[in-house]
mmCIF file of C-alpha atoms in Angstrom:
data_model
loop_
_atom_site.group_PDB
_atom_site.id
_atom_site.type_symbol
_atom_site.label_atom_id
_atom_site.label_comp_id
_atom_site.label_asym_id
_atom_site.label_seq_id
_atom_site.Cartn_x
_atom_site.Cartn_y
_atom_site.Cartn_z
ATOM 1 C CA UNK A 8 -107.561 29.794 15.449
ATOM 2 C CA UNK A 9 -103.903 29.946 16.353
ATOM 3 C CA UNK A 10 -101.263 27.331 15.680
ATOM 4 C CA UNK A 11 -99.088 28.454 18.611
ATOM 5 C CA UNK A 12 -100.547 25.656 20.763
ATOM 6 C CA UNK A 13 -102.441 23.137 18.687
ATOM 7 C CA UNK A 14 -104.263 20.127 20.197
ATOM 8 C CA UNK A 15 -103.391 16.955 18.292
ATOM 9 C CA UNK A 16 -103.377 13.209 18.755
ATOM 10 C CA UNK A 17 -100.760 10.752 17.564
ATOM 11 C CA UNK A 18 -102.716 7.796 16.230
ATOM 12 C CA UNK A 19 -101.878 4.471 14.655
ATOM 13 C CA UNK A 20 -104.438 3.289 12.163
ATOM 14 C CA UNK A 21 -103.685 -0.077 10.577
ATOM 15 C CA UNK A 22 -100.028 -0.040 9.520
ATOM 16 C CA UNK A 23 -99.768 3.763 9.366
ATOM 17 C CA UNK A 24 -99.190 6.425 11.991
ATOM 18 C CA UNK A 25 -100.301 10.017 11.698
ATOM 19 C CA UNK A 26 -101.005 13.309 13.376
ATOM 20 C CA UNK A 27 -104.750 13.791 13.920
ATOM 21 C CA UNK A 28 -106.364 17.163 14.467
ATOM 22 C CA UNK A 29 -109.730 18.813 13.972
ATOM 23 C CA UNK A 30 -110.539 20.193 10.526
ATOM 24 C CA UNK A 31 -111.690 23.445 12.141
ATOM 25 C CA UNK A 32 -108.110 23.963 13.370
ATOM 26 C CA UNK A 33 -106.641 23.904 9.851
ATOM 27 C CA UNK A 34 -105.844 27.250 8.216
ATOM 28 C CA UNK A 35 -108.250 27.902 5.338
ATOM 29 C CA UNK A 36 -105.546 29.438 3.164
ATOM 30 C CA UNK A 37 -103.855 26.558 1.241
ATOM 31 C CA UNK A 38 -100.253 27.696 1.620
ATOM 32 C CA UNK A 39 -100.691 28.237 5.377
ATOM 33 C CA UNK A 40 -102.392 24.842 5.697
ATOM 34 C CA UNK A 41 -99.564 23.091 3.840
ATOM 35 C CA UNK A 42 -96.927 24.901 5.880
ATOM 36 C CA UNK A 43 -98.593 23.704 9.075
ATOM 37 C CA UNK A 44 -98.645 20.088 7.829
ATOM 38 C CA UNK A 45 -94.957 20.226 6.885
ATOM 39 C CA UNK A 46 -94.087 21.705 10.281
ATOM 40 C CA UNK A 47 -96.087 19.096 12.179
ATOM 41 C CA UNK A 48 -94.288 16.237 10.409
ATOM 42 C CA UNK A 49 -90.833 17.849 10.446
ATOM 43 C CA UNK A 50 -90.252 17.477 6.709
ATOM 44 C CA UNK A 51 -87.944 17.350 4.794
ATOM 45 C CA UNK A 52 -85.617 15.844 7.394
ATOM 46 C CA UNK A 53 -85.541 12.045 6.877
ATOM 47 C CA UNK A 54 -85.253 11.634 10.653
ATOM 48 C CA UNK A 55 -87.983 14.209 11.369
ATOM 49 C CA UNK A 56 -86.100 15.252 14.507
ATOM 50 C CA UNK A 57 -88.013 18.548 14.686
ATOM 51 C CA UNK A 58 -91.465 17.085 14.101
ATOM 52 C CA UNK A 59 -93.795 14.148 14.586
ATOM 53 C CA UNK A 60 -93.079 12.210 11.386
ATOM 54 C CA UNK A 61 -90.871 9.200 10.899
ATOM 55 C CA UNK A 62 -89.071 9.529 7.585
ATOM 56 C CA UNK A 63 -91.345 7.244 5.556
ATOM 57 C CA UNK A 64 -94.632 7.820 3.754
ATOM 58 C CA UNK A 65 -96.497 5.552 6.190
ATOM 59 C CA UNK A 66 -95.704 7.780 9.174
ATOM 60 C CA UNK A 67 -95.567 11.212 7.529
ATOM 61 C CA UNK A 68 -99.315 11.756 7.454
ATOM 62 C CA UNK A 69 -101.896 14.237 8.674
ATOM 63 C CA UNK A 70 -105.547 13.265 9.145
ATOM 64 C CA UNK A 71 -107.985 16.053 9.940
ATOM 65 C CA UNK A 72 -111.359 14.925 11.329
ATOM 66 C CA UNK A 73 -114.464 16.848 12.284
ATOM 67 C CA UNK A 74 -118.232 16.915 12.271
ATOM 68 C CA UNK A 75 -119.775 18.392 9.093
ATOM 69 C CA UNK A 76 -120.198 21.800 10.746
ATOM 70 C CA UNK A 77 -116.436 21.980 11.234
ATOM 71 C CA UNK A 78 -115.582 22.035 7.529
ATOM 72 C CA UNK A 79 -117.359 25.293 6.706
ATOM 73 C CA UNK A 80 -115.074 27.513 4.650
ATOM 74 C CA UNK A 81 -113.119 24.708 3.006
ATOM 75 C CA UNK A 82 -113.333 24.253 -0.780
ATOM 76 C CA UNK A 83 -115.689 21.363 -1.530
ATOM 77 C CA UNK A 84 -117.512 21.577 1.795
ATOM 78 C CA UNK A 85 -120.800 22.097 -0.033
ATOM 79 C CA UNK A 86 -120.573 18.532 -1.374
ATOM 80 C CA UNK A 87 -120.796 16.945 2.064
ATOM 81 C CA UNK A 88 -123.672 14.423 2.218
ATOM 82 C CA UNK A 89 -126.429 15.101 4.720
ATOM 83 C CA UNK A 90 -126.330 11.656 6.342
ATOM 84 C CA UNK A 91 -122.722 11.414 7.570
ATOM 85 C CA UNK A 92 -121.460 11.734 11.129
ATOM 86 C CA UNK A 93 -117.870 12.743 10.388
ATOM 87 C CA UNK A 94 -115.714 14.268 7.660
ATOM 88 C CA UNK A 95 -112.027 13.527 7.053
ATOM 89 C CA UNK A 96 -109.366 15.398 5.095
ATOM 90 C CA UNK A 97 -106.060 13.605 4.524
ATOM 91 C CA UNK A 98 -102.687 15.188 3.793
ATOM 92 C CA UNK A 99 -99.685 13.127 2.701
ATOM 93 C CA UNK A 100 -96.470 14.923 3.583
ATOM 94 C CA UNK A 101 -93.379 13.977 1.609
ATOM 95 C CA UNK A 102 -90.641 13.077 4.106
ATOM 96 C CA UNK A 103 -87.941 13.985 1.558
ATOM 97 C CA UNK A 104 -89.154 17.432 0.520
ATOM 98 C CA UNK A 105 -91.472 20.095 1.990
ATOM 99 C CA UNK A 106 -94.523 19.230 -0.096
ATOM 100 C CA UNK A 107 -98.065 18.171 0.759
ATOM 101 C CA UNK A 108 -100.432 16.108 -1.394
ATOM 102 C CA UNK A 109 -104.188 16.109 -0.816
ATOM 103 C CA UNK A 110 -105.178 14.242 -3.975
ATOM 104 C CA UNK A 111 -105.785 10.870 -2.318
ATOM 105 C CA UNK A 112 -106.847 9.249 0.931
ATOM 106 C CA UNK A 113 -105.200 6.954 3.486
ATOM 107 C CA UNK A 114 -107.298 3.890 4.235
ATOM 108 C CA UNK A 115 -105.245 2.893 7.276
ATOM 109 C CA UNK A 116 -105.721 6.217 9.022
ATOM 110 C CA UNK A 117 -109.325 6.386 7.812
ATOM 111 C CA UNK A 118 -110.001 3.350 9.989
ATOM 112 C CA UNK A 119 -109.015 5.380 13.058
ATOM 113 C CA UNK A 120 -111.342 8.335 12.399
ATOM 114 C CA UNK A 121 -114.054 7.208 14.803
ATOM 115 C CA UNK A 122 -111.531 6.348 17.530
ATOM 116 C CA UNK A 123 -110.156 9.877 17.386
ATOM 117 C CA UNK A 124 -113.587 11.509 17.134
ATOM 118 C CA UNK A 125 -114.908 9.590 20.146
ATOM 119 C CA UNK A 126 -111.874 10.448 22.248
ATOM 120 C CA UNK A 127 -112.196 14.150 21.377
ATOM 121 C CA UNK A 128 -115.942 14.274 21.959
ATOM 122 C CA UNK A 129 -116.799 15.033 18.336
ATOM 123 C CA UNK A 130 -119.307 12.173 18.408
ATOM 124 C CA UNK A 131 -120.836 10.257 21.331
ATOM 125 C CA UNK A 132 -120.551 6.536 21.829
ATOM 126 C CA UNK A 133 -123.499 4.845 23.507
ATOM 127 C CA UNK A 134 -123.896 1.162 24.253
ATOM 128 C CA UNK A 135 -121.598 -1.699 23.360
ATOM 129 C CA UNK A 136 -121.041 -0.972 19.664
ATOM 130 C CA UNK A 137 -121.003 2.022 17.370
ATOM 131 C CA UNK A 138 -121.440 2.569 13.658
ATOM 132 C CA UNK A 139 -120.170 5.825 12.174
ATOM 133 C CA UNK A 140 -120.588 7.097 8.620
ATOM 134 C CA UNK A 141 -117.676 9.138 7.294
ATOM 135 C CA UNK A 142 -117.213 11.314 4.201
ATOM 136 C CA UNK A 143 -113.668 11.725 2.921
ATOM 137 C CA UNK A 144 -113.198 15.114 1.285
ATOM 138 C CA UNK A 145 -110.183 14.052 -0.784
ATOM 139 C CA UNK A 146 -111.952 11.312 -2.718
ATOM 140 C CA UNK A 147 -115.577 12.295 -2.026
ATOM 141 C CA UNK A 148 -116.229 8.733 -0.869
ATOM 142 C CA UNK A 149 -118.419 7.533 2.000
ATOM 143 C CA UNK A 150 -117.409 4.687 4.271
ATOM 144 C CA UNK A 151 -118.696 3.131 7.470
ATOM 145 C CA UNK A 152 -116.736 2.216 10.582
ATOM 146 C CA UNK A 153 -118.120 -0.315 13.035
ATOM 147 C CA UNK A 154 -116.497 -1.512 16.246
ATOM 148 C CA UNK A 155 -117.010 -2.235 19.929
ATOM 149 C CA UNK A 156 -117.203 0.444 22.584
ATOM 150 C CA UNK A 157 -115.831 0.504 26.096
ATOM 151 C CA UNK A 158 -116.883 3.460 28.194
ATOM 152 C CA UNK A 159 -118.019 5.289 25.094
ATOM 153 C CA UNK A 160 -114.710 5.023 23.222
ATOM 154 C CA UNK A 161 -112.732 2.448 21.239
ATOM 155 C CA UNK A 162 -111.417 -0.241 23.608
ATOM 156 C CA UNK A 163 -107.745 0.060 24.476
ATOM 157 C CA UNK A 164 -107.176 -3.635 23.788
ATOM 158 C CA UNK A 165 -108.599 -6.420 21.664
ATOM 159 C CA UNK A 166 -107.878 -9.816 20.158
ATOM 160 C CA UNK A 167 -107.820 -9.023 16.439
ATOM 161 C CA UNK A 168 -104.458 -9.800 14.833
ATOM 162 C CA UNK A 169 -103.311 -7.715 11.892
ATOM 163 C CA UNK A 170 -100.157 -8.286 9.809
ATOM 164 C CA UNK A 171 -97.650 -5.464 10.228
ATOM 165 C CA UNK A 172 -98.679 -4.616 13.806
ATOM 166 C CA UNK A 173 -97.029 -6.414 16.724
ATOM 167 C CA UNK A 174 -99.891 -6.309 19.217
ATOM 168 C CA UNK A 175 -103.479 -7.444 18.770
ATOM 169 C CA UNK A 176 -106.135 -4.759 19.016
ATOM 170 C CA UNK A 177 -109.841 -3.982 18.772
ATOM 171 C CA UNK A 178 -111.304 -4.973 15.407
ATOM 172 C CA UNK A 179 -112.598 -2.123 13.262
ATOM 173 C CA UNK A 180 -114.650 -3.064 10.221
ATOM 174 C CA UNK A 181 -114.358 -0.499 7.455
ATOM 175 C CA UNK A 182 -116.701 -0.707 4.477
ATOM 176 C CA UNK A 183 -116.749 1.668 1.518
ATOM 177 C CA UNK A 184 -120.193 2.164 0.018
ATOM 178 C CA UNK A 185 -120.483 1.776 -3.761
ATOM 179 C CA UNK A 186 -116.837 2.725 -4.331
ATOM 180 C CA UNK A 187 -115.537 3.404 -7.805
ATOM 181 C CA UNK A 188 -114.933 6.436 -9.975
ATOM 182 C CA UNK A 189 -114.155 8.800 -7.116
ATOM 183 C CA UNK A 190 -111.492 10.628 -9.158
ATOM 184 C CA UNK A 191 -112.300 9.679 -12.760
ATOM 185 C CA UNK A 192 -115.990 8.808 -12.874
ATOM 186 C CA UNK A 193 -115.460 5.075 -13.507
ATOM 187 C CA UNK A 194 -113.996 2.162 -11.552
ATOM 188 C CA UNK A 195 -112.044 1.084 -14.656
ATOM 189 C CA UNK A 196 -111.707 4.395 -16.523
ATOM 190 C CA UNK A 197 -109.648 2.964 -19.382
ATOM 191 C CA UNK A 198 -111.274 -0.463 -19.518
ATOM 192 C CA UNK A 199 -110.164 -3.677 -17.805
ATOM 193 C CA UNK A 200 -106.717 -3.824 -19.472
ATOM 194 C CA UNK A 201 -104.791 -1.091 -21.300
ATOM 195 C CA UNK A 202 -101.468 -0.965 -23.133
ATOM 196 C CA UNK A 203 -99.243 1.887 -22.003
ATOM 197 C CA UNK A 204 -96.839 2.668 -24.875
ATOM 198 C CA UNK A 205 -94.348 4.785 -22.927
ATOM 199 C CA UNK A 206 -93.906 2.057 -20.327
ATOM 200 C CA UNK A 207 -94.245 -0.655 -22.974
ATOM 201 C CA UNK A 208 -96.524 -2.979 -21.033
ATOM 202 C CA UNK A 209 -100.111 -3.824 -20.157
ATOM 203 C CA UNK A 210 -101.802 -2.497 -17.050
ATOM 204 C CA UNK A 211 -105.205 -2.289 -15.410
ATOM 205 C CA UNK A 212 -106.043 1.265 -14.350
ATOM 206 C CA UNK A 213 -108.357 1.201 -11.334
ATOM 207 C CA UNK A 214 -110.198 4.009 -9.555
ATOM 208 C CA UNK A 215 -111.740 2.426 -6.450
ATOM 209 C CA UNK A 216 -111.217 4.415 -3.211
ATOM 210 C CA UNK A 217 -107.898 5.671 -4.656
ATOM 211 C CA UNK A 218 -106.424 5.482 -8.177
ATOM 212 C CA UNK A 219 -104.219 2.418 -8.604
ATOM 213 C CA UNK A 220 -102.217 0.868 -11.445
ATOM 214 C CA UNK A 221 -101.999 -2.935 -11.621
ATOM 215 C CA UNK A 222 -99.124 -4.544 -13.527
ATOM 216 C CA UNK A 223 -97.591 -7.995 -13.735
ATOM 217 C CA UNK A 224 -94.496 -8.124 -11.535
ATOM 218 C CA UNK A 225 -92.646 -10.179 -14.133
ATOM 219 C CA UNK A 226 -93.279 -7.486 -16.773
ATOM 220 C CA UNK A 227 -91.171 -5.042 -14.775
ATOM 221 C CA UNK A 228 -88.588 -7.609 -13.690
ATOM 222 C CA UNK A 229 -89.670 -8.092 -10.099
ATOM 223 C CA UNK A 230 -89.109 -11.522 -8.525
ATOM 224 C CA UNK A 231 -91.877 -13.010 -6.408
ATOM 225 C CA UNK A 232 -91.328 -12.777 -2.665
ATOM 226 C CA UNK A 233 -88.748 -9.964 -2.733
ATOM 227 C CA UNK A 234 -88.742 -7.647 0.264
ATOM 228 C CA UNK A 235 -89.388 -3.909 -0.073
ATOM 229 C CA UNK A 236 -85.764 -3.273 0.941
ATOM 230 C CA UNK A 237 -84.510 -5.508 -1.870
ATOM 231 C CA UNK A 238 -86.844 -3.897 -4.374
ATOM 232 C CA UNK A 239 -85.980 -0.346 -3.309
ATOM 233 C CA UNK A 240 -82.330 -1.067 -4.073
ATOM 234 C CA UNK A 241 -83.279 -1.551 -7.744
ATOM 235 C CA UNK A 242 -83.349 2.061 -8.852
ATOM 236 C CA UNK A 243 -83.850 1.168 -12.520
ATOM 237 C CA UNK A 244 -87.118 -0.579 -11.616
ATOM 238 C CA UNK A 245 -88.280 2.347 -9.492
ATOM 239 C CA UNK A 246 -87.513 4.719 -12.371
ATOM 240 C CA UNK A 247 -89.510 2.587 -14.824
ATOM 241 C CA UNK A 248 -92.444 2.337 -12.424
ATOM 242 C CA UNK A 249 -92.439 6.129 -12.050
ATOM 243 C CA UNK A 250 -92.666 6.484 -15.849
ATOM 244 C CA UNK A 251 -95.504 3.961 -15.814
ATOM 245 C CA UNK A 252 -97.234 5.735 -12.934
ATOM 246 C CA UNK A 253 -97.115 9.146 -14.575
ATOM 247 C CA UNK A 254 -98.313 7.780 -17.918
ATOM 248 C CA UNK A 255 -101.187 5.958 -16.230
ATOM 249 C CA UNK A 256 -102.123 9.099 -14.318
ATOM 250 C CA UNK A 257 -102.362 11.072 -17.554
ATOM 251 C CA UNK A 258 -104.416 8.325 -19.183
ATOM 252 C CA UNK A 259 -106.808 8.446 -16.228
ATOM 253 C CA UNK A 260 -107.074 12.222 -16.465
ATOM 254 C CA UNK A 261 -105.574 12.798 -13.022
ATOM 255 C CA UNK A 262 -103.687 15.945 -12.054
ATOM 256 C CA UNK A 263 -99.939 15.520 -11.593
ATOM 257 C CA UNK A 264 -99.321 14.013 -8.164
ATOM 258 C CA UNK A 265 -96.526 12.247 -6.337
ATOM 259 C CA UNK A 266 -99.060 10.279 -4.276
ATOM 260 C CA UNK A 267 -101.590 8.960 -6.810
ATOM 261 C CA UNK A 268 -101.900 6.746 -8.618
ATOM 262 C CA UNK A 269 -99.949 4.151 -6.720
ATOM 263 C CA UNK A 270 -98.624 1.061 -8.525
ATOM 264 C CA UNK A 271 -99.254 -2.533 -7.415
ATOM 265 C CA UNK A 272 -97.122 -5.283 -8.952
ATOM 266 C CA UNK A 273 -98.900 -8.659 -9.055
ATOM 267 C CA UNK A 274 -97.479 -12.170 -8.799
ATOM 268 C CA UNK A 275 -98.691 -15.652 -7.908
ATOM 269 C CA UNK A 276 -98.896 -16.530 -4.238
ATOM 270 C CA UNK A 277 -99.252 -19.930 -2.611
ATOM 271 C CA UNK A 278 -102.949 -19.971 -1.745
ATOM 272 C CA UNK A 279 -105.601 -20.673 -4.363
ATOM 273 C CA UNK A 280 -107.317 -17.407 -3.497
ATOM 274 C CA UNK A 281 -104.189 -15.349 -2.899
ATOM 275 C CA UNK A 282 -102.432 -12.810 -5.061
ATOM 276 C CA UNK A 283 -98.961 -11.528 -4.230
ATOM 277 C CA UNK A 284 -98.689 -7.735 -4.230
ATOM 278 C CA UNK A 285 -95.883 -5.197 -3.893
ATOM 279 C CA UNK A 286 -97.067 -1.572 -3.958
ATOM 280 C CA UNK A 287 -95.238 1.709 -4.398
ATOM 281 C CA UNK A 288 -95.853 4.863 -2.379
ATOM 282 C CA UNK A 289 -94.110 8.180 -3.085
ATOM 283 C CA UNK A 290 -91.605 6.530 -5.412
ATOM 284 C CA UNK A 291 -90.547 3.591 -3.233
ATOM 285 C CA UNK A 292 -92.064 0.253 -2.274
ATOM 286 C CA UNK A 293 -94.417 0.333 0.707
ATOM 287 C CA UNK A 294 -93.420 -1.712 3.744
ATOM 288 C CA UNK A 295 -96.832 -3.440 3.682
ATOM 289 C CA UNK A 296 -99.785 -2.456 1.489
ATOM 290 C CA UNK A 297 -101.854 0.735 1.646
ATOM 291 C CA UNK A 298 -105.433 -0.045 2.677
ATOM 292 C CA UNK A 299 -106.871 1.850 -0.276
ATOM 293 C CA UNK A 300 -104.715 -0.269 -2.590
ATOM 294 C CA UNK A 301 -105.952 -3.469 -0.930
ATOM 295 C CA UNK A 302 -109.575 -2.349 -1.167
ATOM 296 C CA UNK A 303 -109.099 -1.309 -4.805
ATOM 297 C CA UNK A 304 -107.618 -4.720 -5.595
ATOM 298 C CA UNK A 305 -110.544 -6.441 -3.898
ATOM 299 C CA UNK A 306 -113.025 -4.328 -5.840
ATOM 300 C CA UNK A 307 -111.258 -4.886 -9.159
ATOM 301 C CA UNK A 308 -111.185 -8.622 -8.506
ATOM 302 C CA UNK A 309 -114.938 -8.601 -7.866
ATOM 303 C CA UNK A 310 -115.538 -6.731 -11.118
ATOM 304 C CA UNK A 311 -113.433 -9.192 -13.127
ATOM 305 C CA UNK A 312 -111.668 -8.772 -16.433
ATOM 306 C CA UNK A 313 -108.511 -7.083 -15.108
ATOM 307 C CA UNK A 314 -104.996 -8.480 -14.843
ATOM 308 C CA UNK A 315 -105.994 -9.827 -11.436
ATOM 309 C CA UNK A 316 -107.881 -12.629 -13.167
ATOM 310 C CA UNK A 317 -104.511 -14.148 -14.128
ATOM 311 C CA UNK A 318 -103.466 -14.489 -10.513
ATOM 312 C CA UNK A 319 -106.447 -15.177 -8.284
ATOM 313 C CA UNK A 320 -110.200 -15.355 -7.984
ATOM 314 C CA UNK A 321 -112.245 -14.327 -4.952
ATOM 315 C CA UNK A 322 -114.042 -16.881 -2.831
ATOM 316 C CA UNK A 323 -117.780 -17.385 -3.199
ATOM 317 C CA UNK A 324 -118.449 -14.877 -0.419
ATOM 318 C CA UNK A 325 -116.278 -12.191 -1.998
ATOM 319 C CA UNK A 326 -113.153 -12.619 0.136
ATOM 320 C CA UNK A 327 -109.766 -12.113 -1.494
ATOM 321 C CA UNK A 328 -106.514 -12.939 0.279
ATOM 322 C CA UNK A 329 -103.659 -10.594 -0.599
ATOM 323 C CA UNK A 330 -100.113 -11.673 0.198
ATOM 324 C CA UNK A 331 -97.961 -8.629 1.039
ATOM 325 C CA UNK A 332 -94.610 -8.057 2.787
ATOM 326 C CA UNK A 333 -96.090 -8.197 6.302
ATOM 327 C CA UNK A 334 -98.276 -11.269 5.731
ATOM 328 C CA UNK A 335 -101.772 -11.558 4.305
ATOM 329 C CA UNK A 336 -104.770 -9.256 4.397
ATOM 330 C CA UNK A 337 -108.336 -10.149 3.499
ATOM 331 C CA UNK A 338 -110.652 -7.852 1.611
ATOM 332 C CA UNK A 339 -114.341 -8.432 0.942
ATOM 333 C CA UNK A 340 -115.976 -6.895 -2.108
ATOM 334 C CA UNK A 341 -119.190 -7.463 -3.990
ATOM 335 C CA UNK A 342 -120.071 -6.329 -7.489
ATOM 336 C CA UNK A 343 -123.227 -6.453 -9.583
ATOM 337 C CA UNK A 344 -123.937 -5.369 -13.146
ATOM 338 C CA UNK A 345 -120.474 -3.956 -13.632
ATOM 339 C CA UNK A 346 -120.418 -1.875 -10.440
ATOM 340 C CA UNK A 347 -118.812 -2.472 -7.064
ATOM 341 C CA UNK A 348 -121.544 -2.502 -4.440
ATOM 342 C CA UNK A 349 -119.259 -2.535 -1.407
ATOM 343 C CA UNK A 350 -115.624 -3.144 -0.513
ATOM 344 C CA UNK A 351 -114.180 -3.497 2.937
ATOM 345 C CA UNK A 352 -111.360 -4.569 5.179
ATOM 346 C CA UNK A 353 -110.745 -5.027 8.917
ATOM 347 C CA UNK A 354 -108.135 -2.942 10.768
ATOM 348 C CA UNK A 355 -107.081 -2.035 14.292
ATOM 349 C CA UNK A 356 -106.227 1.392 15.679
ATOM 350 C CA UNK A 357 -104.723 2.909 18.790
ATOM 351 C CA UNK A 358 -104.448 6.441 20.106
ATOM 352 C CA UNK A 359 -100.812 6.642 21.120
ATOM 353 C CA UNK A 360 -100.822 10.113 22.642
ATOM 354 C CA UNK A 361 -102.842 13.298 23.044
ATOM 355 C CA UNK A 362 -100.739 16.421 23.016
ATOM 356 C CA UNK A 363 -100.482 20.149 22.508
ATOM 357 C CA UNK A 364 -98.048 20.835 19.673
ATOM 358 C CA UNK A 365 -96.066 24.007 19.031
ATOM 359 C CA UNK A 366 -95.409 23.951 15.252
ATOM 360 C CA UNK A 367 -92.091 25.371 14.129
#
């Protein structure tokens, strides 16, 4: 494998954009792999003028996708389940410094895995619909993608509207199977509610699809309805949330990471089944909400007992409406006997370009 001319695709999944490539094309040596990811994005230039990133966490992402045979030689490959069609490996590149984090997953880009795989011939699409099972190497979680087909690939257009994306697109249903405890062994590794002495407040520490910290927005001085731009101007709040995030990560037994856990600040929204959420990503507030955070919130709500109970309850069919800066998203989760049985969300995706890249 040479990186002199590397086939990639630029793909939007949900409200994120990333560089997609085959896992088999990644260097097996970690430092070489990370250097390639940094070069592809163009970090640490905030404008990413010499790469394919965009200066924010939501568009400074690499998603590697392959069939199970393509991951041979990677650490952890032996844990791949026998009954999956695809494997993903996600890399979050920091747009402000040349660093790469593989400790978590991106739910938005995960929703585009089958679209990329079909377009590259990694899997075949037959008929009018497809269902693809995917194993994410970062979190060791399995999820299913289901959507329509047109000519064996994801349709180029559709009528599903998604907050944060201007144009409607083909609906992709993403459902995580029995999520919870991917990183820590338990969906609520420290119980439903914990007191964090360094931060001086209560929080719910959640490990469903990705580690997440839930706090009351009022406890950290955040007004309801504030925009991410307004919140990011409050450096004292960002500093306190970073202290909280690091303390929560230690309590959960997670390795030091700039990407996980994320922090979601909760407030009351207008609807009876809505909860208002503002979520951090790489030290600043996300322009919308990461999919894994939304799914984790849906799963925690289904479990009950967390701080979410103060703000909203799911509908009888498990739907939870989450109010976020770009509008509302709906998650569906079901729990039984203290375990989340399934948690899902609907997204759209679009392959923006296929290219041959010459990394710097």
